[in-house]
Short mmCIF file of C-alpha atoms in Angstrom, two decimals:
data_model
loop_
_atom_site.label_atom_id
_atom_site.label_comp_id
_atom_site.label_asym_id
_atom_site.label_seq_id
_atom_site.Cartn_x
_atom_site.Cartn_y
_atom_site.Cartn_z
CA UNK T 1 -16.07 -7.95 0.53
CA UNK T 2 -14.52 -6.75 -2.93
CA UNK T 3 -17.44 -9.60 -4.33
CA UNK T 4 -18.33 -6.53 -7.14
CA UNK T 5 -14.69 -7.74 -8.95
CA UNK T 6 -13.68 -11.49 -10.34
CA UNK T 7 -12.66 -13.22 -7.43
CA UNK T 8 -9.08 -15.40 -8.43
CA UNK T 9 -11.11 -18.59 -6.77
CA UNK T 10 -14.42 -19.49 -5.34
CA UNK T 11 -14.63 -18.90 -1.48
CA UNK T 12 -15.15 -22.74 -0.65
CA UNK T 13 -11.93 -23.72 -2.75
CA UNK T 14 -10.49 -21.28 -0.99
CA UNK T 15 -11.45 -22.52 2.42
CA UNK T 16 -9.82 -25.91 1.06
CA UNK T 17 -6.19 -24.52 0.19
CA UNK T 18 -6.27 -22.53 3.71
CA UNK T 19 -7.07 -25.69 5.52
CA UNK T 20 -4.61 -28.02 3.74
CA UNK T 21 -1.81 -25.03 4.34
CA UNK T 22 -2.76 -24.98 8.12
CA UNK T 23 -2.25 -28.55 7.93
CA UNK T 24 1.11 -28.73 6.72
CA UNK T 25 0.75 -28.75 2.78
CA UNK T 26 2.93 -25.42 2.02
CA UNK T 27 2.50 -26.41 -2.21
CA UNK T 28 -1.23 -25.26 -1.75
CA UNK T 29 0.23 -21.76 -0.51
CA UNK T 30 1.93 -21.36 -3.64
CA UNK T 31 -1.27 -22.13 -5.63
CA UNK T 32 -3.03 -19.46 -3.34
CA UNK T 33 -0.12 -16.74 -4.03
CA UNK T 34 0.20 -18.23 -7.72
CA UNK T 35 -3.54 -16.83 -7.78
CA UNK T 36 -3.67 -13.57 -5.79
CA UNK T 37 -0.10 -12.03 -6.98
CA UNK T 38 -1.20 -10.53 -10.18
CA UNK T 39 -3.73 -8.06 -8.43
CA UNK T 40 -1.54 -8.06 -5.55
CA UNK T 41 1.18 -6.42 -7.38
CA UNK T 42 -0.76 -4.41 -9.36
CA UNK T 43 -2.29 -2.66 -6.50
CA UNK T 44 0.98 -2.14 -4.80
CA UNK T 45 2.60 -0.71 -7.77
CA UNK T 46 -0.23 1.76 -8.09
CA UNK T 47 0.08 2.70 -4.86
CA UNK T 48 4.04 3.19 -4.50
CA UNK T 49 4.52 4.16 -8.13
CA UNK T 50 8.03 1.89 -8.14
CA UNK T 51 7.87 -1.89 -9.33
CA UNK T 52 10.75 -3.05 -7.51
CA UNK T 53 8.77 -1.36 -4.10
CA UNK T 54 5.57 -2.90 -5.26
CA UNK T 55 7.33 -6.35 -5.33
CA UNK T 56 8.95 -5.90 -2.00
CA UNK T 57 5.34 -4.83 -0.23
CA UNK T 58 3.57 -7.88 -2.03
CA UNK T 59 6.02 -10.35 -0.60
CA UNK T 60 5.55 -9.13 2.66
CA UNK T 61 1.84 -9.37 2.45
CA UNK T 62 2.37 -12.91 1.65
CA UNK T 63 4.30 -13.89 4.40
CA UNK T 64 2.37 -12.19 6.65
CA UNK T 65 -0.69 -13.97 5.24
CA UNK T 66 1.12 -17.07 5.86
CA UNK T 67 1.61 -16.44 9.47
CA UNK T 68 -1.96 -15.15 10.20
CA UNK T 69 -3.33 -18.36 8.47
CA UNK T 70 -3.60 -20.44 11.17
CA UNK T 71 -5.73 -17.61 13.02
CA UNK T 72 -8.18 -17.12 10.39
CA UNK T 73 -11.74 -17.80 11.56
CA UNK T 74 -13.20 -16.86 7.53
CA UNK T 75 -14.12 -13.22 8.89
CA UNK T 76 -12.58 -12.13 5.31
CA UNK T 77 -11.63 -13.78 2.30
CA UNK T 78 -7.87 -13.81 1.36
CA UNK T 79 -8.56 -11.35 -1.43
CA UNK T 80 -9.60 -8.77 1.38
CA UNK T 81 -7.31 -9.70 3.77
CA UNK T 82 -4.29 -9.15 1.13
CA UNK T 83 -5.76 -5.65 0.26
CA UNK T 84 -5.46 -4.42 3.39
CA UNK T 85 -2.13 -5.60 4.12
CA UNK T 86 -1.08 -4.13 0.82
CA UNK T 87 -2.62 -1.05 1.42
CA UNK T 88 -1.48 -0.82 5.12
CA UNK T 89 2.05 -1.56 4.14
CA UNK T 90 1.93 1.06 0.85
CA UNK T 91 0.86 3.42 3.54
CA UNK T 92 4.03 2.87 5.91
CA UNK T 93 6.20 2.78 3.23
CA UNK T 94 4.95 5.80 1.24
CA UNK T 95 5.14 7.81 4.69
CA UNK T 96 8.76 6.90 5.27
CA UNK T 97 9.74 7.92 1.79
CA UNK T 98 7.71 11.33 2.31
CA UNK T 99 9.38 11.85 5.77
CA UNK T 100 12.85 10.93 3.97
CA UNK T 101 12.50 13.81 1.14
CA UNK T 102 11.39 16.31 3.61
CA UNK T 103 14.37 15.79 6.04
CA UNK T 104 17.01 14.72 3.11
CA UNK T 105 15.10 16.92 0.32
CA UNK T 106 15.92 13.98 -1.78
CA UNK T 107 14.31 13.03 -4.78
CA UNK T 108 15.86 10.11 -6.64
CA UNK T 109 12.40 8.25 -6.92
CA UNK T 110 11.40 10.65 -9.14
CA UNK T 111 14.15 10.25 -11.62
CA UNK T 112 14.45 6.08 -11.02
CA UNK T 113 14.72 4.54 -13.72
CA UNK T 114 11.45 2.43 -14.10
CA UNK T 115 11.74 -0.48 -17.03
CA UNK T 116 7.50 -0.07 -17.39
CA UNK T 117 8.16 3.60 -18.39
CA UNK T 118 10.18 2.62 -21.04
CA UNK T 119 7.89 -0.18 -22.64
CA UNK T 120 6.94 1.44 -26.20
CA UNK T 121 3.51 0.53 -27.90
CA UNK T 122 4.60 -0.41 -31.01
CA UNK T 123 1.05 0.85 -33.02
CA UNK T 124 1.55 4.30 -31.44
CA UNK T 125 3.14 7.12 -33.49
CA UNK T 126 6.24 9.05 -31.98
CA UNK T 127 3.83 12.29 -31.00
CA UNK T 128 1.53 9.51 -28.99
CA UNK T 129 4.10 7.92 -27.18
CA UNK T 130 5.85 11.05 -26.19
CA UNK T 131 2.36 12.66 -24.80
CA UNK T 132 1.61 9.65 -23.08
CA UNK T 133 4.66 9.37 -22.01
CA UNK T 134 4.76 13.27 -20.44
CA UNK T 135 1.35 11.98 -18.95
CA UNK T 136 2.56 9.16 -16.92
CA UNK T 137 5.33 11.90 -15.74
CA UNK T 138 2.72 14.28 -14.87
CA UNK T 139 0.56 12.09 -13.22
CA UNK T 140 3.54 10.38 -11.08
CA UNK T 141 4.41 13.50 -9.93
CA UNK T 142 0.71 14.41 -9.18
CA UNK T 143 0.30 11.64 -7.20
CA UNK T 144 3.57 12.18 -5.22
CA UNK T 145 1.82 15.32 -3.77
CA UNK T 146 -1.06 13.25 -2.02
CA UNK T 147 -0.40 12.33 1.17
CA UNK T 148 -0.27 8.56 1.52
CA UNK T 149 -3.78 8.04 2.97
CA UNK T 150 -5.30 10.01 0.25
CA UNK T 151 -3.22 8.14 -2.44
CA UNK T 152 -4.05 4.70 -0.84
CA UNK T 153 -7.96 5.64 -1.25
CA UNK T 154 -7.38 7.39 -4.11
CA UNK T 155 -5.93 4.02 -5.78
CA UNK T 156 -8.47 2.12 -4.30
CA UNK T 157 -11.43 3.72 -5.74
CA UNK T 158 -10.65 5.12 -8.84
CA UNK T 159 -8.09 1.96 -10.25
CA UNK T 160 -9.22 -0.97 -8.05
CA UNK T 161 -13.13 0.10 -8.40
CA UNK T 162 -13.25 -0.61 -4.65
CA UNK T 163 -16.48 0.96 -3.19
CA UNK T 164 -16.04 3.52 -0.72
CA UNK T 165 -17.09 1.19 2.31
CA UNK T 166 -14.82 -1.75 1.36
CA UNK T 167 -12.25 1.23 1.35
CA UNK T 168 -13.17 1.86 4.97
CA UNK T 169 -12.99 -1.29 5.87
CA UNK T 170 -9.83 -2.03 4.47
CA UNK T 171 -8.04 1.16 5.80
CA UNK T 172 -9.44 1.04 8.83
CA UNK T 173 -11.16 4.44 8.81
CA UNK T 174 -14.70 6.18 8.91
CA UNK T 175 -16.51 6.02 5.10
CA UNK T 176 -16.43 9.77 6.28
CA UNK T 177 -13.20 10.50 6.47
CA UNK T 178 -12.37 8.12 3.47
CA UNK T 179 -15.17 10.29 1.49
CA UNK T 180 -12.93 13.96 2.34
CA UNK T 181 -9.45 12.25 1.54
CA UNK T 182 -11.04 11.22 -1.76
CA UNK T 183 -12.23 14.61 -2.60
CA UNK T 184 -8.83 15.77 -1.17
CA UNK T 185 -6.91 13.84 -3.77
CA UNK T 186 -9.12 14.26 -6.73
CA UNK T 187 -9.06 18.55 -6.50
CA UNK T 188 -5.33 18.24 -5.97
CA UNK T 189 -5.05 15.99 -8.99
CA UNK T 190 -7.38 18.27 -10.40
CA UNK T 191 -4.93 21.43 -10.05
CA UNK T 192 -1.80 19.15 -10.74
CA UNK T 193 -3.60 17.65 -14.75
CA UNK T 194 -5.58 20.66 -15.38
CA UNK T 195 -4.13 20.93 -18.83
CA UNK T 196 -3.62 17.65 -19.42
CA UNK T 197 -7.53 16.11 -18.54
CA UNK T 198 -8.33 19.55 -21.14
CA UNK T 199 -6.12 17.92 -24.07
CA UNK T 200 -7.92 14.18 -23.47
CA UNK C 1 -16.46 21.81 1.04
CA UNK C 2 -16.85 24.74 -1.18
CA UNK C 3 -20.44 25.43 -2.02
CA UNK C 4 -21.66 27.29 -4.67
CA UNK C 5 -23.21 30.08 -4.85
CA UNK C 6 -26.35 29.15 -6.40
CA UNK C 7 -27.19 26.08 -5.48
CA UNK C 8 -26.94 23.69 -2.38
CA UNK C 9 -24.60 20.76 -4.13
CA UNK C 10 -21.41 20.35 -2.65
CA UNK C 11 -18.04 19.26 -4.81
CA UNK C 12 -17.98 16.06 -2.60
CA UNK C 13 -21.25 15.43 -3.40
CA UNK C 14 -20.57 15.77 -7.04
CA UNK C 15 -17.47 13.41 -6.63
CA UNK C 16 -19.61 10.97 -5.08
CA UNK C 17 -22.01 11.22 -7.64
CA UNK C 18 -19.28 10.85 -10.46
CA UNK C 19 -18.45 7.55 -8.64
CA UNK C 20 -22.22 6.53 -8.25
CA UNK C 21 -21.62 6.16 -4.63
CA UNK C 22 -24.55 8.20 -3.98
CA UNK C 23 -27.85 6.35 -3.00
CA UNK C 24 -30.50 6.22 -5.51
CA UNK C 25 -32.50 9.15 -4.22
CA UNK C 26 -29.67 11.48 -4.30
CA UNK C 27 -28.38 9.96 -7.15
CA UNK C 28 -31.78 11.17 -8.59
CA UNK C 29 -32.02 14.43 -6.93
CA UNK C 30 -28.36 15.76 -8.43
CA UNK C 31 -28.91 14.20 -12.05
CA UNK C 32 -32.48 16.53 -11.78
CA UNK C 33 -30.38 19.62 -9.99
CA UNK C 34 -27.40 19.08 -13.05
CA UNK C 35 -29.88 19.55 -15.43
CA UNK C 36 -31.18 23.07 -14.70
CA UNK C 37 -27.31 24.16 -13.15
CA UNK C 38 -24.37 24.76 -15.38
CA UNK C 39 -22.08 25.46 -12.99
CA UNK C 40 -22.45 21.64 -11.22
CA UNK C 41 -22.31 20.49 -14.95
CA UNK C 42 -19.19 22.40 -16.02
CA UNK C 43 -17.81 20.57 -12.38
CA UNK C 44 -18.65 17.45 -13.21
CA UNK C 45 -17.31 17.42 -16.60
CA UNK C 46 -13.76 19.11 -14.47
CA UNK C 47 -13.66 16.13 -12.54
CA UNK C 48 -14.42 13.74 -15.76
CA UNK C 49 -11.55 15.20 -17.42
CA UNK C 50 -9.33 15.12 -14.45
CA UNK C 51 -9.83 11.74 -13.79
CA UNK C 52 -9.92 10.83 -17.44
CA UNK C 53 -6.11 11.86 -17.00
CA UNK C 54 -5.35 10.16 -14.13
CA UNK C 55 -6.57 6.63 -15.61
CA UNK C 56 -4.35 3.72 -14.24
CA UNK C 57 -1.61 2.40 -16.46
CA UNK C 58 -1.13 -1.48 -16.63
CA UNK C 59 1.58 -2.72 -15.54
CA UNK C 60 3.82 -5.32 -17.37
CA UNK C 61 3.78 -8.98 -15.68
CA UNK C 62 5.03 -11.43 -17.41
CA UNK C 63 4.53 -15.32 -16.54
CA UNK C 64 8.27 -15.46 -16.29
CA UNK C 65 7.63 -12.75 -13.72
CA UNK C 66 5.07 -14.36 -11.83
CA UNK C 67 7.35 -17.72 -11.49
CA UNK C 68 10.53 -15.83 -10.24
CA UNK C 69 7.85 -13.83 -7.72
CA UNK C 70 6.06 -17.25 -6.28
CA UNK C 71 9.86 -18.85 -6.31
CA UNK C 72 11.11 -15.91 -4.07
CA UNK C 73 7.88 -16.28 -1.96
CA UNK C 74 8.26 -20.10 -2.24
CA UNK C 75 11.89 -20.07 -0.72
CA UNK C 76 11.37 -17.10 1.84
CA UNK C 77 8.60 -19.36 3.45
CA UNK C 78 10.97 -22.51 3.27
CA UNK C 79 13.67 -20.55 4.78
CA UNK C 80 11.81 -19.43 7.43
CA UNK C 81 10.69 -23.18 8.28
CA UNK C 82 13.64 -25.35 7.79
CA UNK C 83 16.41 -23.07 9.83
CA UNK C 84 14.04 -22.87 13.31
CA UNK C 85 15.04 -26.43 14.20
CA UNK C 86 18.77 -25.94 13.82
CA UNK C 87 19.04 -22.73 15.33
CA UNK C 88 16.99 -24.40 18.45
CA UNK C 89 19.47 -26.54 18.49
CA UNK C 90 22.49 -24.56 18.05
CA UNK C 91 21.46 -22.46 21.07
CA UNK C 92 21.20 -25.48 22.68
CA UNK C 93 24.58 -26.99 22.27
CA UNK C 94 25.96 -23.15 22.75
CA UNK C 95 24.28 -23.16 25.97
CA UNK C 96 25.46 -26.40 26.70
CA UNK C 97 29.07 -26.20 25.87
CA UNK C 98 29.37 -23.21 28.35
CA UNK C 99 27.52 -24.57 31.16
CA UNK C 100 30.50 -27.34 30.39
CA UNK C 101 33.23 -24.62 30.56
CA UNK C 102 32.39 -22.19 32.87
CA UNK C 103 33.45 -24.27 35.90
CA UNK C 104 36.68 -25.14 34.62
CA UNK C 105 37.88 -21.68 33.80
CA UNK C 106 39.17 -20.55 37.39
CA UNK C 107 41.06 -17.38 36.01
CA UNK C 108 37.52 -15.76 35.70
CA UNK C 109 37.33 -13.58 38.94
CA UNK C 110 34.27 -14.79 41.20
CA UNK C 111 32.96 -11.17 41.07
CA UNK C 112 32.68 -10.62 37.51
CA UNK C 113 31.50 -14.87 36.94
CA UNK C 114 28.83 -13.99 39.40
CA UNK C 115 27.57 -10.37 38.91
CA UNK C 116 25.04 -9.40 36.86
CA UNK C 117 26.60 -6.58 35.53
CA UNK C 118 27.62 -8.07 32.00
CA UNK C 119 23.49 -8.68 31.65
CA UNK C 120 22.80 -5.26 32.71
CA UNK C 121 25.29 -3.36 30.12
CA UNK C 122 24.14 -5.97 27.50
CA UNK C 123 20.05 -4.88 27.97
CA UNK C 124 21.71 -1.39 28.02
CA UNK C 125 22.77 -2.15 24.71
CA UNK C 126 19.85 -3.34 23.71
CA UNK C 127 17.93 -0.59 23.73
CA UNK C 128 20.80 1.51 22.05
CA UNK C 129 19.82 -0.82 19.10
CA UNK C 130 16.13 0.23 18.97
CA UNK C 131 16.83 4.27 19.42
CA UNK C 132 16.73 4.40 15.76
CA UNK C 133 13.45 2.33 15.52
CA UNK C 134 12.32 4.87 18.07
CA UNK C 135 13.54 7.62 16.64
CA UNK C 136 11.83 6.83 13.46
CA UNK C 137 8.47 6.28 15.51
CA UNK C 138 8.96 10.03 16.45
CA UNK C 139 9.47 10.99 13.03
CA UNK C 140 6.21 9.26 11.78
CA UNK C 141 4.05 11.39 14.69
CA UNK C 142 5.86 14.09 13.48
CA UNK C 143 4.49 13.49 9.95
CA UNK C 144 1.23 12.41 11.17
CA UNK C 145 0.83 15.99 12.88
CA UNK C 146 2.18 17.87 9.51
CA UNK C 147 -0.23 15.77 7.57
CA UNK C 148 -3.20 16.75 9.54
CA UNK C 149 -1.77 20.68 9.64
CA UNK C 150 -2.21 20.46 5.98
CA UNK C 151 -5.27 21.58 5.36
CA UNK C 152 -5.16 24.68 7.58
CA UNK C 153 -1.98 25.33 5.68
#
């Protein structure tokens, strides 16, 4: 699975480090997450919008990936097996914050102070970084009115490149059903960046 | 689905053919169909510019980042490892010790030494500890059912 994008190491290597962690040699873990965390990361930050979040979720699929090691038979490489942990754990976590603003109609993720958001590209002119600046606004507060599954395939197929079966497999759900939450996500984003997708 | 009026092309299948996820034949047929239909072109180029504004920002990682993030994974994992033993063994002693002391302390009534009450209450309070886990199991169906009501509104 996922073989379409660079792979951080060659499945055999791979096989290596797994064995020599079953066996006892935790430094070869750290060369496994040393590898995977950069995607890892990135797909949980694109998923929970919050980098301190995205951390949180990637640890955990890490040391869940440490526990299952021992059980892996090689049905999946780590690479898959980290996607859908990430993705499965975005998923929880995105539902409890949904279920916390509609009981405590809180919002202070929306207004958390996010150190990305304020990283300036110093080539762009002050009417370029304030419109993309509005954008990333925009679009984190389109993407706050998907509902988690729909975000989670959303992410996966339009900024992973995941195809639409991978998705499936990862999720856990019918290419069908992964096929309507995509179209699901992309008319509501489609209502929510009307103007802006006009003005690119 | 909506379908349009005038032709037999769904908006799913014009996603799907956006994200060349289509098989070749139908990949074919619509790029035929979206030459004689404006109306599938003008959605097409709608969906290009929606998702044209919804491309994915990068996010900043330094390689000071990734050392503090494979440190923090590095001592969780260590953590987890080293304290098993000692806690294994400070049960044990624990254990031990009152196993030791029990039989000495003859101001504990027989009845209350010997009943199983104290377990009981302390399962009791057990499960006072999970309501909240189940309570927020409850929630989740709740939001499972509202997610699934969405689309009927």
């Amino acid at each position: 699975m996922l073989q379409e994008y660079p792979l951080p190491m060659d499945i055999r290597t791979e096989q290596i480090m797994v064995q020599q962690v079953v066996s006892g040699n935790t430094n070869e873990f750290g060369a496994i997450v040393d590898a995977h965390s950069p995607r890892v990361i990135r797909l949980a930050w694109r998923m929970v919008g919050s980098r301190e979040d995205a951390e949180e979720i990637a640890q955990e699929a890490f040391l869940r990936l440490y526990r299952a090691l021992p059980e892996m038979r090689g049905e999946c490489t780590l690479s898959t097996w980290l996607y859908q942990a990430v993705s499965r754990l975005a998923i929880d976590f995105l539902r409890r914050e949904q279920l916390r603003r509609k009981i405590f109609w809180f919002r202070n993720r929306d207004e958390a102070y996010d150190p990305v958001e304020q990283v300036a590209d110093p080539a762009a002119s002050p009417r370029e970084l304030l419109l993309a600046s509005e954008r990333r606004k925009r679009l984190r507060s389109a993407l706050q009115q998907l509902s988690p599954r729909q975000r989670a395939v959303f992410v996966l197929r339009h900024d992973e490149g995941v195809p639409l079966k991978e998705i499936a497999a990862i999720l856990g759900m019918k290419e069908g059903t992964v096929k309507v939450h995509l179209h699901r996500a992309v008319a509501t984003l489609g209502k929510e960046l009307a103007d802006l997708g006009v003005r690119q | 689905m909506t379908k349009h009026e005038r032709c037999e092309i769904d908006e799913q299948e014009l996603l799907l053919y956006h994200y060349r996820e289509l098989d070749e034949q139908e990949q074919g047929r619509i790029t035929s169909h979206l030459e004689a239909c404006a109306r599938c072109r003008r959605k097409i180029d709608e969906f290009a510019a929606t998702l044209s504004a919804a491309a994915p920002d990068e996010m900043e990682w330094s390689g000071a980042d990734q050392r503090r993030f494979c440190a923090r994974i590095d001592e969780r994992i260590n953590r987890r490892r080293q304290p098993a033993g000692l806690w294994i063994g400070g049960v044990a002693a624990a254990m031990l010790m009152v196993a030791l002391l029990l039989p000495w302390r003859s101001d504990i009534p027989e009845q209350l030494s010997t009943s199983p009450q104290p377990l009981k209450m302390m399962a009791e309070l057990e499960i006072f500890e999970h309501l909240d886990f189940l309570q927020a199991i409850d929630l989740l169906e709740i939001l499972d059912l509202l997610d699934d009501l969405e689309p009927i509104g």
